[in-house]
Amino acid sequence: MAGCGLLDRDDPPPPPDPLQPLVDGALALAARYRAVIGADPSRTARLTPIADAHHAHAAELAAAIGVVLPSPSPVASTAAPAGDAATVLAELRAAEERGHAEAATFCAQAPADRAALVGSIAAARATHVEVLR
């Protein structure tokens, strides 16, 4: 039966889960906050809870789709936003607003078993925007 190809066929990998961009976005936001904290430790008390929340969101989303999060790097790989405190906070706020909009859009389209998780993440991101004002 050589050459029939039935058993040696490579099936294409399944498409990524629709939640994967939310996992990636949460990890990126957590890294961004860590970079800001690393550049200015005076922001630790204000920003660490938000960074921790984003990492927790990524962990919950990853568990929901059955993927393992990458190990956190000991050194922030994301460059800290440049500028004065007002500029940095404005950039973080804008990133939170984009993340909130993304999560809210997904929540509106998600199946019920995922909508609650993503809805709570969207709500958390809305509160992060307020904390950064």
PDB file of C-alpha atoms in Angstrom:
ATOM      1  CA  MET A   1       0.000   0.000   0.000  1.00  0.00           C
ATOM      2  CA  ALA A   2       2.941   2.297  -0.399  1.00  0.00           C
ATOM      3  CA  GLY A   3       2.101   5.635  -1.874  1.00  0.00           C
ATOM      4  CA  CYS A   4      -1.593   5.655  -1.062  1.00  0.00           C
ATOM      5  CA  GLY A   5      -1.070   8.557   1.318  1.00  0.00           C
ATOM      6  CA  LEU A   6      -3.920   7.769   3.681  1.00  0.00           C
ATOM      7  CA  LEU A   7      -1.802   7.359   6.780  1.00  0.00           C
ATOM      8  CA  ASP A   8       1.002   9.799   6.065  1.00  0.00           C
ATOM      9  CA  ARG A   9      -1.207  12.809   5.397  1.00  0.00           C
ATOM     10  CA  ASP A  10      -0.415  15.920   7.442  1.00  0.00           C
ATOM     11  CA  ASP A  11      -3.570  17.640   8.573  1.00  0.00           C
ATOM     12  CA  PRO A  12      -3.263  21.393   8.964  1.00  0.00           C
ATOM     13  CA  PRO A  13      -3.157  22.583  12.552  1.00  0.00           C
ATOM     14  CA  PRO A  14      -6.454  23.826  13.936  1.00  0.00           C
ATOM     15  CA  PRO A  15      -6.990  27.580  13.801  1.00  0.00           C
ATOM     16  CA  PRO A  16      -6.103  29.497  16.952  1.00  0.00           C
ATOM     17  CA  ASP A  17      -8.848  29.856  19.502  1.00  0.00           C
ATOM     18  CA  PRO A  18     -10.701  33.192  19.222  1.00  0.00           C
ATOM     19  CA  LEU A  19      -9.652  33.948  22.819  1.00  0.00           C
ATOM     20  CA  GLN A  20      -5.941  33.754  21.957  1.00  0.00           C
ATOM     21  CA  PRO A  21      -5.681  37.453  21.005  1.00  0.00           C
ATOM     22  CA  LEU A  22      -7.151  38.335  24.406  1.00  0.00           C
ATOM     23  CA  VAL A  23      -4.537  36.148  26.116  1.00  0.00           C
ATOM     24  CA  ASP A  24      -1.794  37.825  24.106  1.00  0.00           C
ATOM     25  CA  GLY A  25      -3.207  41.281  24.797  1.00  0.00           C
ATOM     26  CA  ALA A  26      -3.411  40.678  28.535  1.00  0.00           C
ATOM     27  CA  LEU A  27       0.187  39.460  28.616  1.00  0.00           C
ATOM     28  CA  ALA A  28       1.311  42.470  26.574  1.00  0.00           C
ATOM     29  CA  LEU A  29      -0.451  44.873  28.935  1.00  0.00           C
ATOM     30  CA  ALA A  30       1.043  43.169  31.981  1.00  0.00           C
ATOM     31  CA  ALA A  31       4.513  43.466  30.417  1.00  0.00           C
ATOM     32  CA  ARG A  32       3.907  47.109  29.585  1.00  0.00           C
ATOM     33  CA  TYR A  33       2.993  47.894  33.178  1.00  0.00           C
ATOM     34  CA  ARG A  34       6.033  45.991  34.445  1.00  0.00           C
ATOM     35  CA  ALA A  35       8.233  48.024  32.098  1.00  0.00           C
ATOM     36  CA  VAL A  36       6.784  51.286  33.391  1.00  0.00           C
ATOM     37  CA  ILE A  37       7.290  50.136  36.982  1.00  0.00           C
ATOM     38  CA  GLY A  38      10.855  49.112  36.171  1.00  0.00           C
ATOM     39  CA  ALA A  39      11.576  52.532  34.705  1.00  0.00           C
ATOM     40  CA  ASP A  40       9.951  54.385  37.599  1.00  0.00           C
ATOM     41  CA  PRO A  41       9.626  52.377  40.836  1.00  0.00           C
ATOM     42  CA  SER A  42       7.624  55.215  42.410  1.00  0.00           C
ATOM     43  CA  ARG A  43       4.675  53.890  40.373  1.00  0.00           C
ATOM     44  CA  THR A  44       4.866  50.411  41.904  1.00  0.00           C
ATOM     45  CA  ALA A  45       1.993  50.786  44.385  1.00  0.00           C
ATOM     46  CA  ARG A  46      -0.358  52.219  41.773  1.00  0.00           C
ATOM     47  CA  LEU A  47       0.474  49.996  38.815  1.00  0.00           C
ATOM     48  CA  THR A  48       1.418  46.591  40.265  1.00  0.00           C
ATOM     49  CA  PRO A  49      -2.205  45.610  41.032  1.00  0.00           C
ATOM     50  CA  ILE A  50      -3.154  46.379  37.436  1.00  0.00           C
ATOM     51  CA  ALA A  51      -0.212  44.408  36.038  1.00  0.00           C
ATOM     52  CA  ASP A  52      -1.122  41.502  38.327  1.00  0.00           C
ATOM     53  CA  ALA A  53      -4.748  41.673  37.166  1.00  0.00           C
ATOM     54  CA  HIS A  54      -3.692  41.444  33.523  1.00  0.00           C
ATOM     55  CA  HIS A  55      -1.533  38.428  34.256  1.00  0.00           C
ATOM     56  CA  ALA A  56      -4.430  36.800  36.134  1.00  0.00           C
ATOM     57  CA  HIS A  57      -6.726  37.518  33.171  1.00  0.00           C
ATOM     58  CA  ALA A  58      -4.226  35.898  30.819  1.00  0.00           C
ATOM     59  CA  ALA A  59      -4.038  32.845  33.096  1.00  0.00           C
ATOM     60  CA  GLU A  60      -7.826  32.463  33.237  1.00  0.00           C
ATOM     61  CA  LEU A  61      -8.184  32.914  29.484  1.00  0.00           C
ATOM     62  CA  ALA A  62      -5.371  30.434  28.833  1.00  0.00           C
ATOM     63  CA  ALA A  63      -7.033  27.890  31.112  1.00  0.00           C
ATOM     64  CA  ALA A  64     -10.321  28.383  29.257  1.00  0.00           C
ATOM     65  CA  ILE A  65      -8.711  27.532  25.930  1.00  0.00           C
ATOM     66  CA  GLY A  66      -6.288  24.919  27.215  1.00  0.00           C
ATOM     67  CA  VAL A  67      -2.981  26.629  26.538  1.00  0.00           C
ATOM     68  CA  VAL A  68      -0.020  27.123  28.826  1.00  0.00           C
ATOM     69  CA  LEU A  69       1.238  30.634  29.428  1.00  0.00           C
ATOM     70  CA  PRO A  70       4.874  31.282  28.664  1.00  0.00           C
ATOM     71  CA  SER A  71       7.113  31.632  31.691  1.00  0.00           C
ATOM     72  CA  PRO A  72       7.431  35.265  32.691  1.00  0.00           C
ATOM     73  CA  SER A  73      10.777  36.746  31.862  1.00  0.00           C
ATOM     74  CA  PRO A  74      12.732  38.113  34.817  1.00  0.00           C
ATOM     75  CA  VAL A  75      13.473  41.299  32.900  1.00  0.00           C
ATOM     76  CA  ALA A  76      10.740  43.309  31.239  1.00  0.00           C
ATOM     77  CA  SER A  77      11.103  42.861  27.484  1.00  0.00           C
ATOM     78  CA  THR A  78       8.759  45.720  26.675  1.00  0.00           C
ATOM     79  CA  ALA A  79      10.233  49.171  26.475  1.00  0.00           C
ATOM     80  CA  ALA A  80       8.738  51.590  28.964  1.00  0.00           C
ATOM     81  CA  PRO A  81       6.809  54.442  27.396  1.00  0.00           C
ATOM     82  CA  ALA A  82       8.915  57.565  27.248  1.00  0.00           C
ATOM     83  CA  GLY A  83       7.803  60.892  28.555  1.00  0.00           C
ATOM     84  CA  ASP A  84       6.572  62.535  31.679  1.00  0.00           C
ATOM     85  CA  ALA A  85       4.126  60.921  34.075  1.00  0.00           C
ATOM     86  CA  ALA A  86       1.076  62.417  32.350  1.00  0.00           C
ATOM     87  CA  THR A  87       2.183  61.095  28.953  1.00  0.00           C
ATOM     88  CA  VAL A  88       2.941  57.631  30.299  1.00  0.00           C
ATOM     89  CA  LEU A  89      -0.420  57.423  32.070  1.00  0.00           C
ATOM     90  CA  ALA A  90      -2.215  58.661  28.933  1.00  0.00           C
ATOM     91  CA  GLU A  91      -0.537  55.921  26.880  1.00  0.00           C
ATOM     92  CA  LEU A  92      -1.501  53.273  29.432  1.00  0.00           C
ATOM     93  CA  ARG A  93      -5.061  54.621  29.492  1.00  0.00           C
ATOM     94  CA  ALA A  94      -5.251  54.423  25.700  1.00  0.00           C
ATOM     95  CA  ALA A  95      -3.977  50.827  25.774  1.00  0.00           C
ATOM     96  CA  GLU A  96      -6.578  49.962  28.427  1.00  0.00           C
ATOM     97  CA  GLU A  97      -9.333  51.589  26.363  1.00  0.00           C
ATOM     98  CA  ARG A  98      -8.332  49.564  23.298  1.00  0.00           C
ATOM     99  CA  GLY A  99      -8.204  46.393  25.409  1.00  0.00           C
ATOM    100  CA  HIS A 100     -11.602  47.181  26.919  1.00  0.00           C
ATOM    101  CA  ALA A 101     -13.130  47.688  23.480  1.00  0.00           C
ATOM    102  CA  GLU A 102     -11.634  44.422  22.221  1.00  0.00           C
ATOM    103  CA  ALA A 103     -12.923  42.466  25.229  1.00  0.00           C
ATOM    104  CA  ALA A 104     -16.368  44.089  25.050  1.00  0.00           C
ATOM    105  CA  THR A 105     -16.658  43.250  21.345  1.00  0.00           C
ATOM    106  CA  PHE A 106     -15.661  39.652  21.958  1.00  0.00           C
ATOM    107  CA  CYS A 107     -18.048  39.413  24.915  1.00  0.00           C
ATOM    108  CA  ALA A 108     -20.982  40.480  22.746  1.00  0.00           C
ATOM    109  CA  GLN A 109     -20.189  37.718  20.241  1.00  0.00           C
ATOM    110  CA  ALA A 110     -18.998  34.999  22.623  1.00  0.00           C
ATOM    111  CA  PRO A 111     -20.811  31.829  23.589  1.00  0.00           C
ATOM    112  CA  ALA A 112     -22.330  31.993  27.070  1.00  0.00           C
ATOM    113  CA  ASP A 113     -19.620  29.873  28.682  1.00  0.00           C
ATOM    114  CA  ARG A 114     -17.010  32.449  27.654  1.00  0.00           C
ATOM    115  CA  ALA A 115     -19.021  35.652  27.799  1.00  0.00           C
ATOM    116  CA  ALA A 116     -18.960  35.866  31.590  1.00  0.00           C
ATOM    117  CA  LEU A 117     -15.170  35.535  31.750  1.00  0.00           C
ATOM    118  CA  VAL A 118     -14.551  38.049  28.983  1.00  0.00           C
ATOM    119  CA  GLY A 119     -17.219  40.374  30.363  1.00  0.00           C
ATOM    120  CA  SER A 120     -15.488  40.468  33.727  1.00  0.00           C
ATOM    121  CA  ILE A 121     -12.195  41.245  31.980  1.00  0.00           C
ATOM    122  CA  ALA A 122     -13.848  44.052  30.008  1.00  0.00           C
ATOM    123  CA  ALA A 123     -15.225  45.465  33.261  1.00  0.00           C
ATOM    124  CA  ALA A 124     -11.807  45.258  34.929  1.00  0.00           C
ATOM    125  CA  ARG A 125     -10.211  47.104  32.040  1.00  0.00           C
ATOM    126  CA  ALA A 126     -12.811  49.844  32.349  1.00  0.00           C
ATOM    127  CA  THR A 127     -11.869  50.255  35.994  1.00  0.00           C
ATOM    128  CA  HIS A 128      -8.180  50.384  35.045  1.00  0.00           C
ATOM    129  CA  VAL A 129      -8.951  53.347  32.807  1.00  0.00           C
ATOM    130  CA  GLU A 130     -10.454  55.140  35.794  1.00  0.00           C
ATOM    131  CA  VAL A 131      -7.532  54.282  38.083  1.00  0.00           C
ATOM    132  CA  LEU A 132      -5.188  55.840  35.527  1.00  0.00           C
ATOM    133  CA  ARG A 133      -7.001  59.189  35.416  1.00  0.00           C
TER     134      ARG A 133
END
